[in-house]
Coordinates of N, CA and C in Angstrom, one line a residue:
X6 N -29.7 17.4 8.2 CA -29.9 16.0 8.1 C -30.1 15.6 6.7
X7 N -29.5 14.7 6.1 CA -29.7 14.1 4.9 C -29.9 12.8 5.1
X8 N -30.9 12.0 4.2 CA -31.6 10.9 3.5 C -31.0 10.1 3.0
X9 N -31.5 9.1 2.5 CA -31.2 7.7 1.1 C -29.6 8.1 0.8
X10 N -28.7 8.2 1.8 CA -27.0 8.1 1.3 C -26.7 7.2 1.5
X11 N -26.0 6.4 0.7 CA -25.8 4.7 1.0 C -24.7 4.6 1.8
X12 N -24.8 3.7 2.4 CA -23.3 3.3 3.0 C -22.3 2.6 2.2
X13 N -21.0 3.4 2.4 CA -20.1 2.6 1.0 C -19.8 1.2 2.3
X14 N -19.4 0.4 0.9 CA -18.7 -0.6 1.1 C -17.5 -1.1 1.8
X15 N -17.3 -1.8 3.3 CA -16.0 -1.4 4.1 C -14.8 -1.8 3.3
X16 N -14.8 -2.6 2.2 CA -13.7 -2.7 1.3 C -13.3 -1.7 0.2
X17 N -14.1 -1.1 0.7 CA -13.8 0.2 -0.2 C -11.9 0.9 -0.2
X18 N -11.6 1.0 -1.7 CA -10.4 2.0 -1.4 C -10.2 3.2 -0.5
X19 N -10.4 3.0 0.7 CA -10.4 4.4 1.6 C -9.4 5.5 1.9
X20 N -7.9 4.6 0.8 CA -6.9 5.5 1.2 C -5.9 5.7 0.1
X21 N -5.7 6.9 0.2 CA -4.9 7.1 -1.1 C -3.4 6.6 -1.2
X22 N -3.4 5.7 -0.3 CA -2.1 4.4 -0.8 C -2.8 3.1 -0.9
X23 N -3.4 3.1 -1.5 CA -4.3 1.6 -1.6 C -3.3 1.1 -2.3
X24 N -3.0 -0.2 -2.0 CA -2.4 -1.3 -3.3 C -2.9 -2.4 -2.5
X25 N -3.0 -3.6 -3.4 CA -3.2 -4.7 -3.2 C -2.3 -5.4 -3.0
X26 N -2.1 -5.8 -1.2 CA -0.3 -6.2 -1.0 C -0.4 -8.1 -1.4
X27 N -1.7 -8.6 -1.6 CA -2.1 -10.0 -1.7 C -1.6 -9.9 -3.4
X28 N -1.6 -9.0 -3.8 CA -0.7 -9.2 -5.6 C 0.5 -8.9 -5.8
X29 N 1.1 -9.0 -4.5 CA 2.9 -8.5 -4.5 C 3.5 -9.9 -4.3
X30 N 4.0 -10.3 -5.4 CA 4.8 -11.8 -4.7 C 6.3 -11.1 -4.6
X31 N 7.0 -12.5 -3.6 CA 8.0 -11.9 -3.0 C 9.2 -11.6 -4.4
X32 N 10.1 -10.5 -3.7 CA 10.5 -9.9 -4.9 C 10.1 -9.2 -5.9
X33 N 8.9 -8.6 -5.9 CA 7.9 -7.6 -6.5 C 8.6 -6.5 -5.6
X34 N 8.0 -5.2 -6.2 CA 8.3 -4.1 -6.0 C 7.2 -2.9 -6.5
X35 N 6.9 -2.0 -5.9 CA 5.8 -1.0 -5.7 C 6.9 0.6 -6.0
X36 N 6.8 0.9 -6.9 CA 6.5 2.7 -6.7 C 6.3 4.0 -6.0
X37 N 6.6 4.3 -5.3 CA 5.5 5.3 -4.6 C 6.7 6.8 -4.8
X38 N 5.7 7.6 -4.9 CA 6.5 9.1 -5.2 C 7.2 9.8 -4.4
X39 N 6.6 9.1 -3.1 CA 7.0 10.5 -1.8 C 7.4 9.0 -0.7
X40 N 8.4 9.5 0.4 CA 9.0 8.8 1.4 C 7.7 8.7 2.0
X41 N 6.6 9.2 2.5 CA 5.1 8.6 3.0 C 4.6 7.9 2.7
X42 N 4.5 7.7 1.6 CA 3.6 6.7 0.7 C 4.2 5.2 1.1
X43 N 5.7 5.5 0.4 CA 6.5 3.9 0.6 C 6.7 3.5 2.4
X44 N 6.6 4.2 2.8 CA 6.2 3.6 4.3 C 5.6 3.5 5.1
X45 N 3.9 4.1 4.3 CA 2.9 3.5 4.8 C 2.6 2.1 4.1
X46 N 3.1 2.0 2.7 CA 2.7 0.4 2.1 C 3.9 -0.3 2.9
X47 N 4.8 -0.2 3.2 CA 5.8 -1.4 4.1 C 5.7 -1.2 5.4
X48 N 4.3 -0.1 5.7 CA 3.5 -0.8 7.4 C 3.2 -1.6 7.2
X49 N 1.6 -1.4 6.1 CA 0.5 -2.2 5.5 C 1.3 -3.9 5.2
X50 N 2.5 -4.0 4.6 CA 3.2 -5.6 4.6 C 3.1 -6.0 5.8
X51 N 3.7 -5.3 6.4 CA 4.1 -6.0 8.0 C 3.1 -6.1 8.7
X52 N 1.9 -5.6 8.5 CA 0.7 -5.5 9.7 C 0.1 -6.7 9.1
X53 N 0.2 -7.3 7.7 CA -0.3 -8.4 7.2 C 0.0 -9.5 7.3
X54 N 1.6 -9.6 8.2 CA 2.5 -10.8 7.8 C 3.6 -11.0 7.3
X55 N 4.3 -10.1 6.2 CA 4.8 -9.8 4.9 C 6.3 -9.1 5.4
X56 N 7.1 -9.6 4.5 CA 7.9 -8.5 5.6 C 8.5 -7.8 3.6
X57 N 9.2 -6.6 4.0 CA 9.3 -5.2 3.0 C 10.6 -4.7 3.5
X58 N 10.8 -4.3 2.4 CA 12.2 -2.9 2.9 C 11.7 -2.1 1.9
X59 N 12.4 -0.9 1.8 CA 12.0 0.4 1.3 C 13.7 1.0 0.9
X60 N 13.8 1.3 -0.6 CA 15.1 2.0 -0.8 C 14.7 3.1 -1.9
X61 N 15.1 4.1 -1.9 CA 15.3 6.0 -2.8 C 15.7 5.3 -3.7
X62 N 14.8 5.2 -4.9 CA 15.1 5.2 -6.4 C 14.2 6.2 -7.5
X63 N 15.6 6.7 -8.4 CA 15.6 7.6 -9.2 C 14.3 8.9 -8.5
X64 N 13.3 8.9 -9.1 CA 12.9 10.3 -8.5 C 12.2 9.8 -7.3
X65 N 11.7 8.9 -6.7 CA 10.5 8.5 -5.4 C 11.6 7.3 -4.8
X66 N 10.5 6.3 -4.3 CA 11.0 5.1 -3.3 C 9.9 3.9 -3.8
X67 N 10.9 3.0 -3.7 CA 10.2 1.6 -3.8 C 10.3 0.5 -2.5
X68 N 9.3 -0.1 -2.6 CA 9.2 -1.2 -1.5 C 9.4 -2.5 -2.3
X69 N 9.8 -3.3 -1.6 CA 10.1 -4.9 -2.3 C 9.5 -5.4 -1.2
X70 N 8.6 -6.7 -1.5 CA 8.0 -7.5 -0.9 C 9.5 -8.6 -0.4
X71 N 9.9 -9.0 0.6 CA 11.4 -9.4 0.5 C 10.7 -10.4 1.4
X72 N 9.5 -11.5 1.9 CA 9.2 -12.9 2.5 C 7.5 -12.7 2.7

């Protein structure tokens, strides 16, 4: 049993594809290194409202905020 551990914050970055999809205006575009990454962030669009595509560029994948 352990004491005085705080409880983080539920806005906390909890996941290691955090981006801020509320700072992607449409026609923006995100990075991501690995095919997982770029389509867990163009879930994360669509579960918000947003809609995304995902296309293989140079070494990783990018997502475009596309409405």
């Amino acid at each position: 049993i352990e004491k005085n551990i705080p409880i983080p914050d539920k806005r906390q970055k909890s996941s290691k594809y955090y981006f801020d999809i509320y700072s992607l205006e449409v026609g923006d575009s995100v990075f991501c290194a690995t095919q997982s990454m770029a389509s867990a962030r163009c879930l994360k669009l669509k579960r918000h409202g947003f809609k995304g595509t995902t296309r293989k560029w140079e070494n990783g994948f990018r997502v475009w905020r596309t409405e």
